[in-house]
Amino acid sequence: MPFTKKVAAEGSMVHFRRALSVWCVPLAVGWAAAIAAPPEDLFNAANSGDAATVQALLAKGADVNAKANNGATALILASQNGHIEVVQALLAKGADVNVRMNDGATALLLASLNGHNEVVQTLLAKGADLNAKLRNGMTALFLASQKGYNEVVHALLAKGADVNAKANNGATALIQASRMGHDEIVYTLLAKGADVNAKTNDGTTALIVASQKGNNEVVQALLAKGADVNAKTNNGGTALIQASRSGHNEIVQALLAKGADVNAKTRSGVTALIQASMNGHLEVAKALLAKGADINAKANNGTTALIAATKAGHSNVGDLLVKAGTKP
């Protein structure tokens, strides 16, 4: 209705109110709905953290649970950006704490992803679903663990978040925290009963990925909790092979000390020594040889450690292998 007609309607309503009091309430309610601000105004105010405008719009009848095309609500936008005053105002007006976006995201998931601990705790107090998942299966605990938000992780666990929930690819919060090197979160998850030997769909464990990434403190924590030092991925990779390939000598030695199989092979027949030689990691090669690595082991394609080192131009590793008695 054009604005001028709305004004006219308002005048008519006043006239009717005087003449017919029985119509007063329904007409007033209808008029309030007609002048309520469009949801975009509420979305913008919530997104920017303008609590005063949010409260004013709600007072004028703005729909607290209105959705944008992607399914976002004012609460989701405010939670994502850490606007605690706006979040509190929306919840006080009955905002749905568990409403989902088209991709499955909730206010709690996005607040956890972005490390907004006060918002997380407020949402939890209002009954937010701890174990809600994105379409890819990630939970709030998974996201907070991946990003390294210690306080959020503690808040979620204190409310009973599933510490072993898996994403669609099989990864857990522990695997992600281990991958990213968030040692404090790894300690916390392990203390809460995280499965130290959980595997992703491709067989990767927290120890394998931490060894690959060179996260020494995480490796030590996982080993102390009984991580399987010889667990294999679907392709036969082990923590030792991955650490040797990446040149993480301290981790290599820690794994060997815990009984890692020095001659384990991938499905293509590659050993830790071949990987270390191929990538020029002299100290790792020394550590492996000291623990009895088979210096003449061959991959499926016939490559040995010496061949790998020579092809890659790592003469120092080649010299080491020759002195150690490899066959030419």
Short mmCIF file of C-alpha atoms in Angstrom, two decimals:
data_model
loop_
_atom_site.label_atom_id
_atom_site.label_comp_id
_atom_site.label_asym_id
_atom_site.label_seq_id
_atom_site.Cartn_x
_atom_site.Cartn_y
_atom_site.Cartn_z
CA MET A 1 0.00 0.00 0.00
CA PRO A 2 1.45 3.46 -0.91
CA PHE A 3 2.46 5.59 2.03
CA THR A 4 -0.30 8.20 1.39
CA LYS A 5 -2.92 5.49 1.47
CA LYS A 6 -1.45 4.17 4.70
CA VAL A 7 -1.85 7.61 6.23
CA ALA A 8 -5.43 7.70 5.05
CA ALA A 9 -6.00 4.30 6.53
CA GLU A 10 -4.59 5.52 9.82
CA GLY A 11 -7.06 8.40 9.82
CA SER A 12 -9.92 6.01 9.12
CA MET A 13 -8.79 3.81 11.95
CA VAL A 14 -8.92 6.73 14.39
CA HIS A 15 -12.42 7.54 13.19
CA PHE A 16 -13.56 3.94 13.67
CA ARG A 17 -11.97 3.77 17.09
CA ARG A 18 -14.08 6.69 18.23
CA ALA A 19 -17.26 5.35 16.71
CA LEU A 20 -16.94 1.62 17.23
CA SER A 21 -14.77 0.71 20.23
CA VAL A 22 -15.29 -3.02 19.64
CA TRP A 23 -13.09 -2.77 16.50
CA CYS A 24 -10.28 -0.94 18.24
CA VAL A 25 -8.00 -3.83 19.14
CA PRO A 26 -8.12 -5.78 15.86
CA LEU A 27 -7.61 -2.68 13.78
CA ALA A 28 -4.68 -1.53 15.90
CA VAL A 29 -3.02 -4.93 15.62
CA GLY A 30 -3.49 -4.94 11.85
CA TRP A 31 -1.95 -1.50 11.55
CA ALA A 32 1.07 -2.48 13.68
CA ALA A 33 1.72 -5.43 11.38
CA ALA A 34 1.46 -3.19 8.35
CA ILE A 35 4.13 -0.78 9.58
CA ALA A 36 6.54 -3.42 10.94
CA ALA A 37 10.04 -2.94 9.52
CA PRO A 38 11.16 -5.29 6.73
CA PRO A 39 13.33 -8.20 7.96
CA GLU A 40 16.37 -6.78 6.16
CA ASP A 41 16.48 -3.93 8.67
CA LEU A 42 16.61 -6.40 11.54
CA PHE A 43 19.23 -8.51 9.77
CA ASN A 44 21.46 -5.50 9.17
CA ALA A 45 21.18 -4.26 12.73
CA ALA A 46 21.86 -7.72 14.17
CA ASN A 47 24.79 -8.29 11.83
CA SER A 48 26.43 -4.99 12.78
CA GLY A 49 25.76 -5.33 16.50
CA ASP A 50 23.39 -2.37 16.76
CA ALA A 51 21.49 -3.49 19.86
CA ALA A 52 19.46 -0.28 20.18
CA THR A 53 18.10 -0.58 16.66
CA VAL A 54 17.39 -4.27 17.12
CA GLN A 55 15.37 -3.56 20.25
CA ALA A 56 13.49 -0.72 18.54
CA LEU A 57 12.62 -2.91 15.56
CA LEU A 58 11.44 -5.72 17.79
CA ALA A 59 9.29 -3.28 19.73
CA LYS A 60 7.66 -2.25 16.45
CA GLY A 61 6.78 -5.85 15.69
CA ALA A 62 9.71 -7.11 13.63
CA ASP A 63 9.59 -10.90 13.24
CA VAL A 64 12.39 -12.17 15.48
CA ASN A 65 12.55 -15.45 13.55
CA ALA A 66 12.38 -14.08 10.01
CA LYS A 67 14.74 -15.84 7.61
CA ALA A 68 16.96 -14.63 4.80
CA ASN A 69 17.17 -16.58 1.54
CA ASN A 70 20.05 -18.68 2.91
CA GLY A 71 18.09 -19.48 6.06
CA ALA A 72 19.96 -17.07 8.34
CA THR A 73 18.06 -15.32 11.11
CA ALA A 74 18.97 -12.25 13.13
CA LEU A 75 20.12 -14.54 15.96
CA ILE A 76 22.42 -16.49 13.66
CA LEU A 77 23.95 -13.28 12.29
CA ALA A 78 24.49 -11.78 15.72
CA SER A 79 25.94 -15.03 17.09
CA GLN A 80 28.31 -15.42 14.18
CA ASN A 81 29.72 -11.98 14.83
CA GLY A 82 29.84 -12.19 18.61
CA HIS A 83 27.30 -9.45 19.34
CA ILE A 84 26.26 -10.59 22.81
CA GLU A 85 23.83 -7.73 23.57
CA VAL A 86 21.96 -8.36 20.35
CA VAL A 87 21.91 -12.10 21.02
CA GLN A 88 20.44 -11.50 24.47
CA ALA A 89 17.80 -9.12 23.11
CA LEU A 90 16.72 -11.57 20.41
CA LEU A 91 16.55 -14.50 22.81
CA ALA A 92 14.48 -12.42 25.22
CA LYS A 93 11.98 -11.92 22.41
CA GLY A 94 11.74 -15.63 21.69
CA ALA A 95 14.31 -16.16 18.95
CA ASP A 96 14.55 -19.84 17.97
CA VAL A 97 17.92 -20.93 19.36
CA ASN A 98 18.10 -24.04 17.17
CA VAL A 99 16.92 -22.70 13.84
CA ARG A 100 19.10 -23.85 10.93
CA MET A 101 20.43 -22.22 7.81
CA ASN A 102 20.16 -24.03 4.50
CA ASP A 103 23.60 -25.61 5.05
CA GLY A 104 22.65 -26.81 8.52
CA ALA A 105 24.43 -24.05 10.41
CA THR A 106 22.97 -22.92 13.73
CA ALA A 107 23.75 -19.95 15.94
CA LEU A 108 25.82 -22.21 18.21
CA LEU A 109 27.80 -23.72 15.36
CA LEU A 110 28.77 -20.31 13.99
CA ALA A 111 29.51 -18.80 17.39
CA SER A 112 31.79 -21.79 18.11
CA LEU A 113 33.49 -21.53 14.73
CA ASN A 114 34.35 -17.91 15.45
CA GLY A 115 35.35 -18.33 19.09
CA HIS A 116 32.63 -16.20 20.68
CA ASN A 117 32.63 -17.86 24.09
CA GLU A 118 30.14 -15.55 25.83
CA VAL A 119 27.65 -16.04 23.01
CA VAL A 120 28.24 -19.80 23.11
CA GLN A 121 27.48 -19.94 26.82
CA THR A 122 24.38 -17.79 26.40
CA LEU A 123 23.05 -20.03 23.63
CA LEU A 124 23.78 -23.15 25.65
CA ALA A 125 21.89 -21.71 28.62
CA LYS A 126 18.89 -21.28 26.32
CA GLY A 127 18.95 -24.89 25.17
CA ALA A 128 21.06 -24.81 22.03
CA ASP A 129 21.60 -28.28 20.56
CA LEU A 130 25.16 -29.22 21.53
CA ASN A 131 25.54 -31.88 18.90
CA ALA A 132 23.86 -30.23 15.92
CA LYS A 133 25.84 -30.80 12.72
CA LEU A 134 26.57 -28.98 9.52
CA ARG A 135 25.80 -30.89 6.34
CA ASN A 136 29.41 -32.12 6.38
CA GLY A 137 28.86 -33.58 9.84
CA MET A 138 30.93 -31.06 11.79
CA THR A 139 29.72 -30.20 15.28
CA ALA A 140 30.36 -27.11 17.40
CA LEU A 141 33.04 -29.01 19.33
CA PHE A 142 34.70 -30.11 16.10
CA LEU A 143 34.79 -26.53 14.79
CA ALA A 144 36.08 -25.01 18.03
CA SER A 145 38.75 -27.71 18.33
CA GLN A 146 39.87 -27.18 14.76
CA LYS A 147 40.15 -23.43 15.26
CA GLY A 148 41.87 -23.64 18.64
CA TYR A 149 39.28 -21.94 20.85
CA ASN A 150 40.06 -23.42 24.27
CA GLU A 151 37.33 -21.65 26.21
CA VAL A 152 34.64 -22.65 23.76
CA VAL A 153 35.83 -26.26 23.84
CA HIS A 154 35.64 -26.27 27.63
CA ALA A 155 32.15 -24.73 27.59
CA LEU A 156 30.84 -27.30 25.13
CA LEU A 157 32.37 -30.25 26.94
CA ALA A 158 31.03 -28.98 30.27
CA LYS A 159 27.54 -29.19 28.79
CA GLY A 160 28.10 -32.72 27.53
CA ALA A 161 29.15 -32.34 23.90
CA ASP A 162 29.89 -35.69 22.22
CA VAL A 163 33.69 -35.81 22.31
CA ASN A 164 33.84 -38.59 19.72
CA ALA A 165 31.31 -37.27 17.20
CA LYS A 166 32.50 -37.77 13.64
CA ALA A 167 32.21 -35.58 10.58
CA ASN A 168 31.17 -37.18 7.30
CA ASN A 169 34.82 -37.91 6.47
CA GLY A 170 35.25 -39.73 9.77
CA ALA A 171 37.35 -37.05 11.44
CA THR A 172 36.84 -36.24 15.11
CA ALA A 173 37.57 -33.15 17.18
CA LEU A 174 40.75 -34.85 18.42
CA ILE A 175 41.98 -35.59 14.91
CA GLN A 176 41.37 -31.99 13.86
CA ALA A 177 43.01 -30.50 16.95
CA SER A 178 45.98 -32.82 16.40
CA ARG A 179 46.23 -31.80 12.76
CA MET A 180 46.30 -28.13 13.69
CA GLY A 181 48.71 -28.54 16.60
CA HIS A 182 46.37 -27.28 19.32
CA ASP A 183 48.06 -29.16 22.15
CA GLU A 184 45.99 -27.70 25.01
CA ILE A 185 42.79 -28.75 23.30
CA VAL A 186 44.24 -32.18 22.61
CA TYR A 187 44.96 -32.57 26.35
CA THR A 188 41.41 -31.50 27.18
CA LEU A 189 39.77 -33.83 24.67
CA LEU A 190 41.86 -36.78 25.81
CA ALA A 191 40.97 -36.06 29.43
CA LYS A 192 37.30 -36.14 28.44
CA GLY A 193 37.61 -39.56 26.85
CA ALA A 194 38.37 -38.83 23.21
CA ASP A 195 39.19 -42.02 21.30
CA VAL A 196 42.93 -41.72 20.73
CA ASN A 197 42.84 -44.27 17.91
CA ALA A 198 39.77 -43.05 16.04
CA LYS A 199 40.23 -43.11 12.27
CA THR A 200 38.97 -41.04 9.39
CA ASN A 201 37.41 -42.78 6.42
CA ASP A 202 40.86 -43.09 4.81
CA GLY A 203 42.35 -44.59 7.97
CA THR A 204 44.17 -41.53 9.27
CA THR A 205 44.55 -41.28 13.05
CA ALA A 206 45.37 -38.30 15.24
CA LEU A 207 48.92 -39.65 15.68
CA ILE A 208 49.48 -40.07 11.95
CA VAL A 209 48.36 -36.55 11.11
CA ALA A 210 50.21 -34.96 14.04
CA SER A 211 53.38 -36.79 12.99
CA GLN A 212 52.96 -35.65 9.41
CA LYS A 213 52.47 -32.03 10.49
CA GLY A 214 55.35 -32.03 12.94
CA ASN A 215 53.25 -31.28 16.02
CA ASN A 216 55.63 -32.73 18.58
CA GLU A 217 53.73 -31.83 21.75
CA VAL A 218 50.60 -33.40 20.35
CA VAL A 219 52.48 -36.54 19.34
CA GLN A 220 53.85 -36.88 22.88
CA ALA A 221 50.38 -36.46 24.38
CA LEU A 222 48.84 -39.03 22.04
CA LEU A 223 51.59 -41.56 22.69
CA ALA A 224 51.18 -41.07 26.44
CA LYS A 225 47.50 -41.96 26.06
CA GLY A 226 48.24 -45.16 24.18
CA ALA A 227 48.00 -44.14 20.56
CA ASP A 228 48.71 -47.07 18.23
CA VAL A 229 52.17 -46.25 16.94
CA ASN A 230 51.81 -48.69 14.04
CA ALA A 231 48.29 -47.81 12.89
CA LYS A 232 48.03 -47.65 9.11
CA THR A 233 46.00 -45.59 6.70
CA ASN A 234 44.12 -47.33 3.91
CA ASN A 235 47.21 -46.80 1.76
CA GLY A 236 49.49 -48.35 4.36
CA GLY A 237 51.00 -45.11 5.64
CA THR A 238 52.13 -44.98 9.26
CA ALA A 239 53.04 -42.16 11.61
CA LEU A 240 56.72 -43.04 11.17
CA ILE A 241 56.55 -43.00 7.38
CA GLN A 242 54.78 -39.64 7.43
CA ALA A 243 57.18 -38.08 9.92
CA SER A 244 60.17 -39.41 7.94
CA ARG A 245 58.82 -38.03 4.70
CA SER A 246 58.39 -34.58 6.29
CA GLY A 247 61.74 -34.62 8.09
CA HIS A 248 60.47 -34.36 11.65
CA ASN A 249 63.44 -35.99 13.33
CA GLU A 250 62.32 -35.49 16.94
CA ILE A 251 59.01 -37.14 16.20
CA VAL A 252 60.72 -39.94 14.29
CA GLN A 253 62.84 -40.72 17.33
CA ALA A 254 59.84 -40.57 19.67
CA LEU A 255 57.92 -43.01 17.48
CA LEU A 256 60.87 -45.36 17.24
CA ALA A 257 61.25 -45.28 21.02
CA LYS A 258 57.62 -46.38 21.30
CA GLY A 259 58.14 -49.35 19.01
CA ALA A 260 57.26 -48.02 15.58
CA ASP A 261 57.94 -50.59 12.85
CA VAL A 262 61.00 -49.16 11.13
CA ASN A 263 60.45 -51.30 8.04
CA ALA A 264 56.70 -50.85 7.60
CA LYS A 265 55.68 -50.31 3.98
CA THR A 266 52.93 -48.45 2.23
CA ARG A 267 50.82 -50.28 -0.34
CA SER A 268 53.30 -49.11 -2.95
CA GLY A 269 56.14 -50.64 -0.94
CA VAL A 270 57.70 -47.38 0.27
CA THR A 271 59.45 -47.42 3.65
CA ALA A 272 60.31 -44.62 6.05
CA LEU A 273 63.95 -44.77 4.93
CA ILE A 274 63.02 -44.46 1.27
CA GLN A 275 60.86 -41.44 2.10
CA ALA A 276 63.57 -39.79 4.16
CA SER A 277 66.18 -40.45 1.45
CA MET A 278 63.91 -39.20 -1.33
CA ASN A 279 63.35 -35.92 0.53
CA GLY A 280 66.92 -35.40 1.70
CA HIS A 281 66.36 -35.74 5.44
CA LEU A 282 69.83 -36.81 6.54
CA GLU A 283 69.25 -36.87 10.31
CA VAL A 284 66.06 -38.86 9.91
CA ALA A 285 67.88 -41.39 7.71
CA LYS A 286 70.55 -41.75 10.40
CA ALA A 287 67.92 -42.34 13.09
CA LEU A 288 66.17 -44.98 11.00
CA LEU A 289 69.39 -46.79 10.17
CA ALA A 290 70.37 -46.77 13.84
CA LYS A 291 67.13 -48.62 14.57
CA GLY A 292 67.73 -51.28 11.95
CA ALA A 293 66.00 -49.93 8.86
CA ASP A 294 66.43 -52.25 5.89
CA ILE A 295 68.86 -50.25 3.77
CA ASN A 296 68.15 -52.30 0.66
CA ALA A 297 64.36 -52.46 0.90
CA LYS A 298 62.65 -51.94 -2.44
CA ALA A 299 59.39 -50.24 -3.28
CA ASN A 300 57.04 -51.98 -5.70
CA ASN A 301 58.66 -50.14 -8.60
CA GLY A 302 62.14 -51.27 -7.56
CA THR A 303 63.22 -47.98 -5.96
CA THR A 304 65.61 -48.25 -3.02
CA ALA A 305 66.68 -45.56 -0.58
CA LEU A 306 69.91 -45.03 -2.54
CA ILE A 307 68.11 -44.77 -5.87
CA ALA A 308 65.62 -42.30 -4.36
CA ALA A 309 68.37 -40.14 -2.86
CA THR A 310 70.43 -40.19 -6.06
CA LYS A 311 67.51 -39.29 -8.32
CA ALA A 312 66.57 -36.37 -6.07
CA GLY A 313 70.16 -35.13 -5.92
CA HIS A 314 70.64 -35.67 -2.19
CA SER A 315 74.29 -36.68 -2.32
CA ASN A 316 74.78 -36.36 1.44
CA VAL A 317 72.10 -38.98 2.06
CA GLY A 318 73.50 -41.12 -0.74
CA ASP A 319 76.96 -40.99 0.86
CA LEU A 320 75.46 -42.02 4.20
CA LEU A 321 73.74 -45.00 2.63
CA VAL A 322 76.86 -46.12 0.80
CA LYS A 323 78.94 -45.91 3.97
CA ALA A 324 76.24 -47.86 5.80
CA GLY A 325 76.64 -50.71 3.31
CA THR A 326 73.83 -50.34 0.80
CA LYS A 327 74.05 -52.31 -2.39
CA PRO A 328 74.78 -50.11 -5.41
#
